[in-house]
Amino acid sequence: MSARADDAAVIVVGGGHAGVEAALAAARLGVPTVLLTGDPQRVCTLACNPSIGGSAKGQLVREIDALGGAMARMTDRVSLHARFLNESKGPSVRALRVLADKPGYVRVAAETIAAQPGLTVVTGMGEDLVVEGGAVRAVVLAGGTTLRAPNVVLATGTFLGGKTFRGDEVRAEGRFGEPPAVGLSAALARLGLPLGRLKTGTPPRVDRTSLDLRATIVQPPSPAPLTFSYASPRAFAGEQLPCWIVETNERTHALVRENLHRSPLYGLDLIRGIGPRYCPSIEDKVVKFAHNPTHQVFVEPEGWDEPTFYIGGFSTSLPADVQLAMLRTLPGFSDVVMLRAGYAVEYDFVPPTELDASLETRRIAGLFHCGQLNGTSGYEEAAAQGLVAGINAARRAQGRDALRLSRASSYIGVMIDDLVTRGVDEPYRMLTSRAEHRVMLRHDNADLRLTPIGREIGLVDNAAWAAFEDRRDALDAGVRHAERTRVGSARIGRTVLQAGSTIADALRRPDIGAADVRTLLPAAIDDEVATRIEIEIKMEGYVRRGQAAVDRAARDEAVAVPADLDFDAVTALSREGREKLGRVRPRTLGAAARIPGITPTDVALLGVHLHRRTLAAASSA
Ligand SMILES: Cc1cc2nc3c(=O)[nH]c(=O)nc-3n(C[C@H](O)[C@H](O)[C@H](O)COP(=O)(O)OP(=O)(O)OC[C@H]3O[C@@H](n4cnc5c(N)ncnc54)[C@H](O)[C@@H]3O)c2cc1C
């Protein structure tokens, strides 16, 4: 074991999307960090879809970047198909989606880790935890080696008690061909942490040369270079490839129905874990949405030089022979060669209501959980939690207060608050509908919301901060210029502007965009800032109203609930209210109000109790 591994202040267990962000963040904050992972050759494996971003997830990637995390920059270096989703809809739901070269992403992640001072990679599986006096002290590896550190971040993904399923084939695996983590589940249970079971699945991969793509609908990438990171050069790193869409048909669905008795989800009844509602298997789609005659299937390259196409929307755990027969029913797939059959994976998770919003467990000091272990699904959700857990493990090591992001600040704040106050009963994925302040939490303005926070905590370096200040100043100046500069009576496109109209008046019209007034804006402004000026002006009214809601919510967030409050002693509360509040232990009155089953009356009574307590404390002081 290297000496540096013995000196760690933070150990991160698991080199997936959550663990890598956590380890990079902790090390960048100046804390000696160990990343313990089963196979360092497979860090940040994209186990399922090659896609990063998309609706709501794209906002998460931008927020990770704005705070100083790695996912956006790593993705931009291997982007092979980038496209903005929801371009015809409002700016609050617009988001970038990128398909990454899968082996390239793993390579870039490994390079990023190797280049990070203060970060040591240890190969091995964490099997047990040493806890003394209610605080974590060490991780015990398979083979008996002990790694000591007062802060441990668990980011074990789908590996805890992992089992994979394909027909009646059941294997102990965390992912295809990789052994599960077995001891750690028992260790967590022994330490009093409850465990649940969830499930996810992946579709078959096919030989890219075996399809007749003329029978499909082509989905081209964006012709204009699109990148996630504010710091990435505005250029594509490599060739952009198309994707294709086909549809299932009655023959596909008949095969699913005829073979349900061979499905581990249905007839064989082998899978107990609950699967993701927003990413159902093809079996689930055919059974639960029987009225739909077709379902869309996405054919996506997995890399520039990969022999495979990923068959999105076709996740299945039916036996391999049935999968092949089903594929052959798709248009252009009559000669398809299946290179790897789909499968389902079932794994243990720890209910995230066990966590504080810092992602530290409430039972064991210094133990943090992030990623799929918390019941979420998706690379972006995992990476975002990893970043917060890594920051907070490092801050704890440095004796600093934890970073807790509010719901008004970010999708990351919404996700963590949902997890710790509401918990999960199915794999949690980020959706724009989960964010009540989504008009403020846009893809375009993640830097305005979070880069000052990233700077304050020490993750945004001088160069990134200077670039941010230039962007923010150019945006402010551009908006002021647009508000003040009159264009007179003019025709822009089909719109005739009244005499005395300003550029901002023009931009408030739904049919006029930044490109239409580009020549009227300061020449020094680049296209991205010009688009942001348009969005700021178009959204101004919504944002003003949104801010009023944020201010209202902030009042309840400002009322702290003491960590030692005995809810049972607040007898005015309903019995259910006392029980739920005691279990979740919200940190603020606002968080109490969001716990499912807590009534407005409970919230009002709790507010009165807290107010009286404050008055009593003041008078006795
Ligand atoms: C079959 C399959 C299908 C999926 N389908 C979807 C989908 O349709 N949609 C979607 O959004 N997401 C899907 N995912 C989930 C997606 O892969 C995860 O959400 C994401 O990778 C979670 O990131 P993570 O960092 O939490 O864990 P992972 O990416 O799983 O990484 C965990 C890492 O921890 C390491 N590890 C685990 N235990 C230990 C230990 N005890 N000691 C040391 N190292 C350990 C592993 O080697 C691995 O490197 C799927 C995953 C799988 C496996």
XYZ file of C-alpha atoms and ligand atoms in Angstrom:
674
model
C 0.000 0.000 0.000
C 1.465 3.412 -0.886
C 2.278 5.833 1.925
C -0.100 8.344 0.410
C -2.951 5.851 0.656
C -2.227 5.577 4.397
C -2.465 9.354 4.828
C -5.880 9.838 3.269
C -8.384 12.195 4.861
C -11.074 11.047 2.426
C -11.585 7.583 0.935
C -14.010 7.283 -1.959
C -15.251 3.739 -2.564
C -16.273 3.163 -6.201
C -14.881 4.704 -9.394
C -18.154 5.303 -11.240
C -19.686 8.651 -12.164
C -20.405 9.569 -8.554
C -17.120 8.338 -7.116
C -14.904 10.016 -9.701
C -16.543 13.444 -9.207
C -16.303 12.957 -5.432
C -12.624 11.981 -5.512
C -11.623 14.760 -7.929
C -13.484 17.390 -5.893
C -12.006 16.290 -2.554
C -8.463 16.207 -3.952
C -8.885 19.564 -5.710
C -9.947 21.074 -2.398
C -6.525 20.109 -1.073
C -7.466 17.036 0.961
C -5.393 13.838 0.502
C -7.836 11.455 -1.137
C -7.906 7.773 -2.053
C -10.162 6.406 -4.770
C -10.700 2.721 -4.025
C -12.246 0.925 -6.951
C -12.697 -2.606 -8.207
C -11.177 -1.985 -11.646
C -9.368 1.317 -12.410
C -9.464 0.415 -16.130
C -13.239 0.874 -16.022
C -13.661 4.207 -14.218
C -16.766 6.143 -15.325
C -18.041 3.253 -17.446
C -21.155 4.200 -19.394
C -22.874 0.927 -18.522
C -26.006 1.578 -20.512
C -26.792 4.451 -22.872
C -23.957 6.377 -24.552
C -25.966 9.545 -23.846
C -25.041 12.255 -21.352
C -27.463 15.118 -20.670
C -30.920 15.603 -22.165
C -33.992 17.013 -20.499
C -33.194 18.056 -16.884
C -30.054 15.895 -16.955
C -28.395 18.450 -19.259
C -29.042 21.106 -16.616
C -27.339 18.840 -14.058
C -24.252 18.521 -16.280
C -24.050 22.314 -16.702
C -24.445 22.797 -12.954
C -21.650 20.304 -12.264
C -19.468 22.344 -14.617
C -20.471 25.684 -13.099
C -19.531 24.420 -9.618
C -16.144 23.180 -10.834
C -16.862 19.482 -11.498
C -15.512 17.344 -14.340
C -18.379 15.659 -16.243
C -19.060 18.445 -18.769
C -15.440 18.879 -19.830
C -14.879 15.126 -20.064
C -17.988 14.726 -22.238
C -17.014 17.554 -24.593
C -13.718 15.804 -25.348
C -15.481 12.702 -26.697
C -18.765 14.053 -28.082
C -19.830 12.207 -31.230
C -23.417 13.457 -31.552
C -24.651 16.662 -29.902
C -28.112 18.131 -30.158
C -30.235 20.605 -28.243
C -33.522 19.093 -27.043
C -36.765 21.096 -26.805
C -35.407 23.947 -28.938
C -38.928 24.898 -29.988
C -40.036 25.068 -26.331
C -39.180 27.650 -23.674
C -35.606 28.222 -22.451
C -36.357 26.613 -19.084
C -36.722 23.148 -20.621
C -34.037 23.421 -23.305
C -31.054 21.144 -22.720
C -28.062 19.684 -24.491
C -27.794 15.948 -25.066
C -24.501 14.428 -26.166
C -23.593 10.904 -27.177
C -20.117 10.087 -25.928
C -17.531 7.768 -27.398
C -17.761 5.150 -24.641
C -14.138 3.916 -24.532
C -13.004 7.536 -24.969
C -15.004 8.619 -21.926
C -13.366 5.972 -19.742
C -9.935 6.981 -21.094
C -10.528 10.700 -20.461
C -11.776 9.969 -16.926
C -8.669 7.854 -16.199
C -6.412 10.637 -17.562
C -8.219 13.247 -15.454
C -7.762 11.139 -12.325
C -4.093 10.454 -13.105
C -3.431 14.186 -13.584
C -5.016 15.164 -10.257
C -2.461 15.897 -7.512
C -3.386 14.543 -4.093
C -5.472 11.687 -5.477
C -4.262 8.090 -5.135
C -6.028 5.209 -6.850
C -6.138 1.880 -5.002
C -7.400 -1.244 -6.744
C -9.640 -3.416 -4.592
C -13.113 -4.000 -3.266
C -14.265 -2.388 -0.017
C -15.877 -5.149 2.041
C -16.364 -3.650 5.488
C -16.337 -0.397 7.436
C -14.744 0.287 10.794
C -16.928 2.546 12.918
C -15.893 3.713 16.379
C -17.882 5.993 18.651
C -20.497 6.612 15.960
C -17.898 7.820 13.424
C -16.363 6.027 10.450
C -12.666 5.287 10.818
C -11.619 2.917 8.026
C -12.533 0.751 5.057
C -11.549 -2.921 5.088
C -10.686 -4.398 1.691
C -11.289 -7.932 0.478
C -8.100 -9.682 1.593
C -8.041 -7.860 4.914
C -6.052 -4.655 4.200
C -7.399 -1.700 6.170
C -7.410 1.839 4.757
C -7.890 4.440 7.484
C -9.585 7.826 7.035
C -12.121 9.850 9.026
C -14.261 10.499 5.932
C -15.566 7.795 3.615
C -17.730 8.355 0.541
C -19.585 5.273 -0.678
C -20.341 5.403 -4.421
C -20.871 1.739 -5.188
C -23.506 2.041 -7.945
C -25.346 -1.140 -8.859
C -22.748 -3.354 -7.197
C -24.116 -3.868 -3.656
C -25.588 -7.365 -3.633
C -25.759 -7.069 -7.446
C -27.502 -9.814 -9.446
C -27.952 -9.837 -13.211
C -30.804 -11.549 -15.058
C -31.322 -12.773 -18.593
C -34.178 -15.249 -18.863
C -33.585 -17.898 -16.210
C -29.832 -17.112 -16.121
C -29.112 -15.396 -12.803
C -25.555 -14.332 -11.930
C -23.961 -12.619 -8.966
C -22.675 -9.524 -10.800
C -22.673 -5.752 -10.228
C -22.636 -5.230 -13.966
C -22.118 -7.553 -16.920
C -18.947 -9.600 -16.268
C -18.006 -7.741 -13.051
C -18.275 -9.267 -9.545
C -20.686 -7.676 -7.070
C -19.813 -6.092 -3.718
C -21.184 -8.489 -1.144
C -19.605 -7.694 2.218
C -20.479 -4.013 2.217
C -24.238 -4.606 2.254
C -23.875 -6.765 5.352
C -21.624 -4.124 6.936
C -24.182 -1.368 6.328
C -26.986 -3.534 7.716
C -24.877 -4.326 10.804
C -24.387 -0.581 11.330
C -28.154 -0.133 11.403
C -28.672 1.266 7.916
C -31.780 -0.113 6.190
C -31.395 -1.597 2.703
C -33.887 -1.866 -0.160
C -33.786 -3.469 -3.626
C -34.085 -1.683 -6.971
C -33.655 -2.808 -10.545
C -32.573 -1.408 -13.879
C -31.889 -2.899 -17.276
C -30.056 -2.424 -20.529
C -30.916 -3.293 -24.158
C -29.040 -5.512 -26.611
C -26.092 -4.206 -28.649
C -25.937 -5.073 -32.339
C -23.298 -5.205 -35.074
C -23.430 -1.795 -36.742
C -22.720 -3.294 -40.171
C -25.681 -5.710 -39.990
C -28.508 -3.148 -40.354
C -30.184 -1.690 -43.414
C -30.381 1.924 -42.276
C -32.392 2.987 -45.330
C -35.471 1.698 -43.506
C -34.956 4.080 -40.568
C -35.486 7.778 -39.854
C -32.190 9.633 -39.619
C -31.604 11.973 -36.700
C -28.714 14.245 -37.634
C -26.469 15.915 -35.056
C -26.371 19.698 -34.718
C -24.390 21.322 -37.520
C -23.211 24.055 -35.094
C -20.660 23.050 -32.467
C -22.330 22.518 -29.088
C -20.495 21.887 -25.838
C -21.498 21.426 -22.215
C -18.668 23.185 -20.436
C -18.319 26.927 -20.230
C -14.570 26.243 -20.503
C -14.546 23.950 -23.555
C -13.462 25.371 -26.907
C -16.542 26.082 -29.056
C -15.703 23.295 -31.483
C -16.455 19.619 -31.792
C -13.588 17.392 -30.689
C -14.257 14.816 -33.405
C -16.545 13.718 -36.208
C -20.277 14.024 -35.470
C -22.304 10.918 -36.343
C -26.037 10.545 -36.957
C -28.512 8.406 -34.993
C -31.537 6.578 -36.334
C -35.087 5.911 -35.187
C -37.312 2.893 -35.900
C -40.565 1.668 -34.371
C -41.643 -1.612 -32.848
C -44.680 -3.306 -34.377
C -47.322 -5.952 -33.664
C -44.851 -8.802 -34.401
C -42.378 -7.418 -31.824
C -45.129 -7.099 -29.217
C -46.507 -10.574 -29.954
C -43.049 -12.075 -29.313
C -42.864 -10.276 -25.959
C -46.329 -11.513 -24.950
C -45.642 -15.107 -26.106
C -42.438 -15.241 -24.042
C -43.513 -13.538 -20.839
C -43.356 -16.918 -19.082
C -39.575 -16.840 -19.739
C -39.154 -13.329 -18.351
C -37.435 -12.937 -14.962
C -39.688 -9.901 -14.418
C -42.972 -11.658 -15.181
C -43.405 -15.434 -15.562
C -40.222 -16.465 -13.730
C -40.834 -13.839 -11.037
C -37.142 -13.667 -10.136
C -36.782 -9.869 -9.847
C -38.172 -8.221 -6.726
C -36.565 -4.761 -7.089
C -38.645 -1.931 -8.554
C -37.526 -0.662 -11.956
C -37.311 2.877 -13.358
C -40.744 4.290 -14.308
C -39.223 6.635 -16.902
C -37.028 4.039 -18.563
C -39.178 0.878 -18.622
C -38.151 -2.389 -20.237
C -39.796 -3.389 -23.528
C -41.626 -6.114 -21.543
C -43.094 -3.422 -19.266
C -44.017 -1.218 -22.229
C -45.877 -4.020 -23.985
C -47.680 -5.171 -20.830
C -48.421 -1.832 -19.149
C -49.057 0.236 -22.286
C -50.829 -2.503 -24.258
C -52.931 0.120 -26.064
C -49.803 1.542 -27.806
C -49.367 -0.254 -31.151
C -45.733 0.926 -31.513
C -42.859 2.205 -29.405
C -39.896 4.238 -30.641
C -36.485 2.590 -30.746
C -33.270 4.623 -31.017
C -30.235 3.275 -32.839
C -27.143 4.987 -31.453
C -23.404 4.567 -32.074
C -21.417 3.625 -28.964
C -18.147 5.056 -30.236
C -16.200 6.227 -33.264
C -14.521 2.838 -33.621
C -16.926 0.628 -31.672
C -18.482 -2.222 -33.662
C -21.797 -1.815 -31.808
C -24.996 0.171 -31.979
C -26.983 0.699 -28.767
C -30.694 -0.055 -29.202
C -32.307 2.597 -26.980
C -35.835 2.027 -25.672
C -35.432 -1.740 -26.048
C -34.128 -2.639 -22.588
C -34.979 -6.264 -21.817
C -34.121 -9.256 -19.652
C -35.847 -11.858 -21.845
C -33.622 -14.802 -22.934
C -31.083 -14.035 -25.680
C -32.896 -16.109 -28.356
C -36.102 -14.103 -27.790
C -34.175 -10.817 -27.907
C -32.710 -11.719 -31.282
C -36.118 -12.726 -32.657
C -37.593 -9.439 -31.389
C -34.808 -7.386 -32.986
C -35.420 -9.121 -36.329
C -38.986 -7.706 -36.402
C -37.705 -4.114 -36.585
C -37.503 -2.324 -39.953
C -34.004 -2.738 -41.426
C -33.078 -5.397 -38.823
C -33.917 -8.607 -40.739
C -30.223 -9.625 -40.898
C -29.212 -8.154 -37.555
C -26.291 -9.679 -35.674
C -26.685 -9.303 -31.907
C -23.250 -8.850 -30.299
C -24.452 -8.647 -26.691
C -27.877 -9.457 -25.284
C -29.626 -7.071 -22.889
C -30.001 -7.892 -19.192
C -31.449 -6.559 -15.960
C -29.538 -5.849 -12.765
C -30.963 -5.824 -9.247
C -29.040 -4.254 -6.377
C -29.227 -2.958 -2.808
C -29.719 0.720 -2.081
C -29.832 2.646 1.178
C -32.914 4.876 1.542
C -31.607 8.431 1.113
C -33.807 9.638 3.973
C -30.873 8.335 6.046
C -28.880 11.333 4.790
C -28.531 14.989 5.583
C -28.585 17.394 2.594
C -24.775 17.358 2.802
C -25.085 13.640 1.823
C -23.505 12.571 5.119
C -25.386 9.748 6.827
C -27.116 10.831 9.998
C -26.240 7.642 11.871
C -22.497 7.520 11.186
C -20.388 10.676 11.271
C -18.043 11.056 8.294
C -19.842 8.471 6.140
C -21.274 9.908 2.900
C -23.421 8.158 0.273
C -23.870 9.187 -3.358
C -25.066 7.910 -6.731
C -27.086 4.807 -7.496
C -26.546 3.666 -3.883
C -29.021 6.428 -2.928
C -31.708 5.002 -5.202
C -31.120 7.290 -8.188
C -30.637 6.211 -11.778
C -28.447 7.890 -14.358
C -24.883 9.049 -14.826
C -25.695 12.748 -14.356
C -27.660 12.262 -11.141
C -24.769 10.165 -9.813
C -22.067 12.651 -10.825
C -23.963 15.590 -9.309
C -24.343 13.812 -5.968
C -20.719 12.687 -6.108
C -19.583 16.274 -6.490
C -21.563 17.373 -3.423
C -20.463 14.371 -1.346
C -16.797 14.911 -2.309
C -16.982 18.621 -1.485
C -18.561 17.916 1.879
C -16.226 15.072 2.809
C -13.311 17.434 2.107
C -14.927 20.294 4.014
C -15.527 18.039 6.981
C -11.857 17.012 6.862
C -10.964 20.721 6.924
C -13.387 21.498 9.764
C -15.615 23.629 7.536
C -19.410 23.853 7.330
C -21.127 21.599 4.820
C -22.363 22.883 1.458
C -26.134 22.429 1.179
C -27.623 23.630 -2.098
C -31.156 25.032 -1.967
C -33.981 24.068 -4.325
C -33.914 27.619 -5.671
C -30.224 27.382 -6.590
C -30.112 24.324 -8.795
C -31.460 21.013 -10.033
C -28.751 19.481 -7.828
C -30.411 21.160 -4.830
C -33.856 19.922 -5.932
C -32.614 16.359 -6.379
C -30.855 16.156 -3.028
C -33.788 17.741 -1.206
C -36.201 15.300 -2.892
C -33.977 12.381 -1.914
C -33.397 13.283 1.717
C -36.895 14.560 2.528
C -39.093 12.302 0.382
C -36.965 9.218 -0.155
C -37.434 6.920 -3.153
C -39.696 3.998 -3.892
C -38.438 3.556 -7.462
C -35.194 4.605 -9.195
C -35.157 8.423 -9.075
C -34.366 10.305 -12.236
C -34.248 14.053 -12.670
C -37.188 15.653 -14.504
C -37.863 19.332 -15.180
C -41.285 18.881 -13.540
C -39.580 18.178 -10.196
C -38.165 21.730 -10.069
C -40.790 24.259 -8.979
C -38.378 27.140 -9.747
C -37.434 25.825 -13.192
C -37.812 29.196 -14.952
C -34.776 30.273 -12.939
C -32.868 26.951 -13.167
C -32.002 27.082 -16.821
C -29.304 25.400 -18.873
C -27.994 28.802 -20.002
C -27.599 30.424 -16.573
C -26.024 27.613 -14.502
C -22.845 29.713 -14.205
C -24.690 32.743 -12.784
C -26.325 30.496 -10.201
C -23.412 28.332 -9.150
C -19.985 29.591 -10.227
C -19.817 32.118 -7.334
C -20.506 29.184 -4.970
C -17.874 27.042 -6.707
C -15.419 29.928 -6.377
C -16.139 30.396 -2.695
C -15.606 26.736 -1.879
C -12.390 26.643 -3.912
C -13.253 24.557 -6.972
C -13.291 27.365 -9.545
C -9.733 28.375 -10.380
C -8.522 31.854 -11.334
C -8.786 31.288 -15.093
C -12.342 29.935 -14.904
C -13.346 32.757 -12.551
C -11.902 35.439 -14.849
C -13.727 33.890 -17.824
C -16.945 33.821 -15.789
C -16.588 37.491 -14.817
C -16.023 38.464 -18.462
C -19.133 36.495 -19.526
C -21.281 37.938 -16.754
C -20.109 41.507 -17.497
C -20.715 41.087 -21.232
C -24.197 39.735 -20.508
C -25.058 42.596 -18.130
C -23.721 45.184 -20.562
C -25.555 43.525 -23.462
C -28.892 43.501 -21.616
C -28.432 47.178 -20.615
C -27.543 48.062 -24.213
C -30.645 46.246 -25.479
C -32.888 48.043 -22.952
C -31.512 51.466 -23.873
C -30.907 51.328 -27.591
C -33.804 52.386 -29.771
C -34.211 50.774 -33.146
C -36.927 53.205 -34.243
C -39.752 51.929 -36.388
C -38.403 48.957 -38.269
C -39.455 45.699 -39.834
C -37.682 42.624 -38.470
C -38.818 39.512 -40.278
C -42.596 39.761 -40.421
C -42.773 42.028 -37.349
C -43.129 45.779 -37.668
C -41.761 47.585 -34.598
C -43.366 50.795 -33.342
C -41.380 54.034 -33.455
C -39.287 54.336 -30.271
C -38.960 50.571 -29.742
C -35.755 49.310 -28.146
C -33.776 46.179 -29.006
C -35.235 44.662 -25.825
C -38.800 45.404 -27.032
C -37.934 43.553 -30.221
C -36.477 40.596 -28.311
C -39.617 40.319 -26.169
C -41.528 39.342 -29.326
C -41.756 35.553 -29.609
C -40.841 35.600 -33.312
C -37.670 37.687 -32.916
C -34.461 36.085 -31.705
C -30.862 37.080 -31.069
C -29.871 36.319 -34.658
C -32.420 38.888 -35.948
C -30.882 41.724 -33.922
C -27.296 40.453 -33.989
C -25.987 43.466 -35.903
C -27.568 45.836 -33.373
C -25.749 44.256 -30.397
C -22.167 45.194 -29.446
C -19.759 43.585 -31.922
C -17.579 42.149 -29.153
C -20.400 39.885 -27.928
C -20.175 36.260 -29.072
C -23.155 34.210 -30.280
C -23.592 32.424 -26.959
C -23.816 35.682 -24.993
C -26.178 37.099 -27.660
C -28.517 34.126 -27.133
C -28.282 34.598 -23.371
C -29.239 38.279 -23.752
C -32.333 37.180 -25.683
C -33.245 34.596 -23.013
C -32.703 37.047 -20.116
C -35.002 39.578 -21.786
C -37.681 37.084 -22.859
C -37.745 35.433 -19.418
C -37.630 38.626 -17.357
C -41.325 38.643 -16.367
C -41.366 34.928 -15.512
C -38.189 35.301 -13.486
C -39.618 38.239 -11.525
C -42.680 36.178 -10.594
C -40.462 33.153 -9.912
C -38.306 35.231 -7.591
C -41.360 36.088 -5.467
C -41.984 32.340 -5.017
C -38.299 31.800 -4.181
C -38.477 34.564 -1.549
C -41.575 32.985 0.005
C -39.881 29.576 0.126
C -36.710 31.155 1.546
C -38.666 32.420 4.583
C -39.540 28.834 5.574
C -36.010 27.676 4.722
C -34.650 30.289 7.129
C -36.518 28.722 10.078
C -34.085 26.097 11.362
C -35.334 22.944 13.062
C -32.853 22.077 15.849
C -31.103 18.751 15.239
C -32.005 17.582 18.760
C -35.705 18.528 18.608
C -37.867 15.822 20.207
C -40.857 15.708 17.851
C -42.696 13.352 20.212
C -42.753 16.173 22.741
C -44.585 18.450 20.264
C -47.904 16.896 21.194
C -49.997 19.279 19.091
C -48.656 17.565 15.962
C -50.613 14.676 14.461
C -49.268 11.230 15.378
C -48.347 10.592 11.731
C -46.656 14.011 11.599
C -44.557 13.260 14.706
C -43.549 9.874 13.356
C -42.554 11.186 9.891
C -40.746 14.260 11.184
C -38.854 12.116 13.700
C -37.791 9.730 10.948
C -36.728 12.320 8.328
C -35.487 14.973 10.820
C -35.762 17.979 8.437
C -33.259 20.765 9.010
C -35.705 23.575 8.175
C -39.422 24.298 8.328
C -39.416 24.396 4.499
C -37.960 20.875 4.322
C -40.570 19.711 6.887
C -43.340 20.985 4.609
C -42.052 18.867 1.703
C -42.159 15.536 3.538
C -44.960 13.458 2.002
C -47.834 13.097 4.468
C -46.958 16.221 6.486
C -50.070 18.418 6.441
C -50.150 22.251 6.315
C -51.556 22.083 9.872
C -48.508 20.130 11.066
C -46.251 22.703 9.425
C -48.115 25.598 11.039
C -48.006 23.904 14.460
C -44.328 23.119 14.108
C -43.721 26.765 13.108
C -45.521 27.968 16.247
C -43.551 25.527 18.416
C -40.220 26.694 16.943
C -41.202 30.342 17.394
C -42.098 29.754 21.061
C -38.847 27.881 21.595
C -36.873 30.786 20.141
C -38.733 33.279 22.379
C -38.158 31.079 25.451
C -34.447 30.761 24.644
C -34.172 34.543 24.181
C -35.904 35.330 27.475
C -33.790 32.855 29.452
C -30.552 34.174 27.912
C -27.412 -2.835 -16.695
C -27.544 -1.374 -16.383
C -28.549 -0.648 -16.952
C -28.704 0.691 -16.680
N -29.689 1.365 -17.273
C -29.821 2.684 -17.070
C -30.811 3.427 -17.727
O -31.556 2.903 -18.512
N -30.932 4.740 -17.473
C -30.110 5.341 -16.598
O -30.256 6.546 -16.390
N -29.171 4.669 -15.953
C -29.009 3.355 -16.184
N -28.043 2.658 -15.556
C -27.467 3.261 -14.458
C -26.199 4.014 -14.626
O -25.222 3.183 -15.120
C -25.932 4.455 -13.247
O -26.977 5.280 -12.804
C -24.686 5.188 -13.030
O -23.599 4.569 -13.630
C -24.508 5.257 -11.537
O -23.294 5.802 -11.232
P -22.591 5.417 -9.886
O -21.339 6.208 -9.857
O -23.526 5.537 -8.761
O -22.232 3.886 -10.007
P -21.519 2.969 -11.158
O -21.390 3.769 -12.372
O -22.280 1.748 -11.122
O -20.094 2.799 -10.537
C -19.847 2.080 -9.378
C -18.363 1.832 -9.294
O -18.037 1.395 -8.003
C -17.173 0.287 -8.046
N -17.470 -0.480 -6.836
C -18.679 -0.949 -6.447
N -18.599 -1.506 -5.233
C -17.324 -1.370 -4.838
C -16.617 -1.744 -3.675
N -17.228 -2.351 -2.669
N -15.308 -1.455 -3.593
C -14.669 -0.825 -4.601
N -15.287 -0.444 -5.745
C -16.597 -0.714 -5.858
C -17.521 -0.427 -9.324
O -16.420 -1.184 -9.767
C -17.848 0.763 -10.226
O -16.674 1.263 -10.814
C -27.839 1.310 -15.795
C -26.806 0.580 -15.203
C -26.650 -0.757 -15.497
C -25.531 -1.523 -14.850
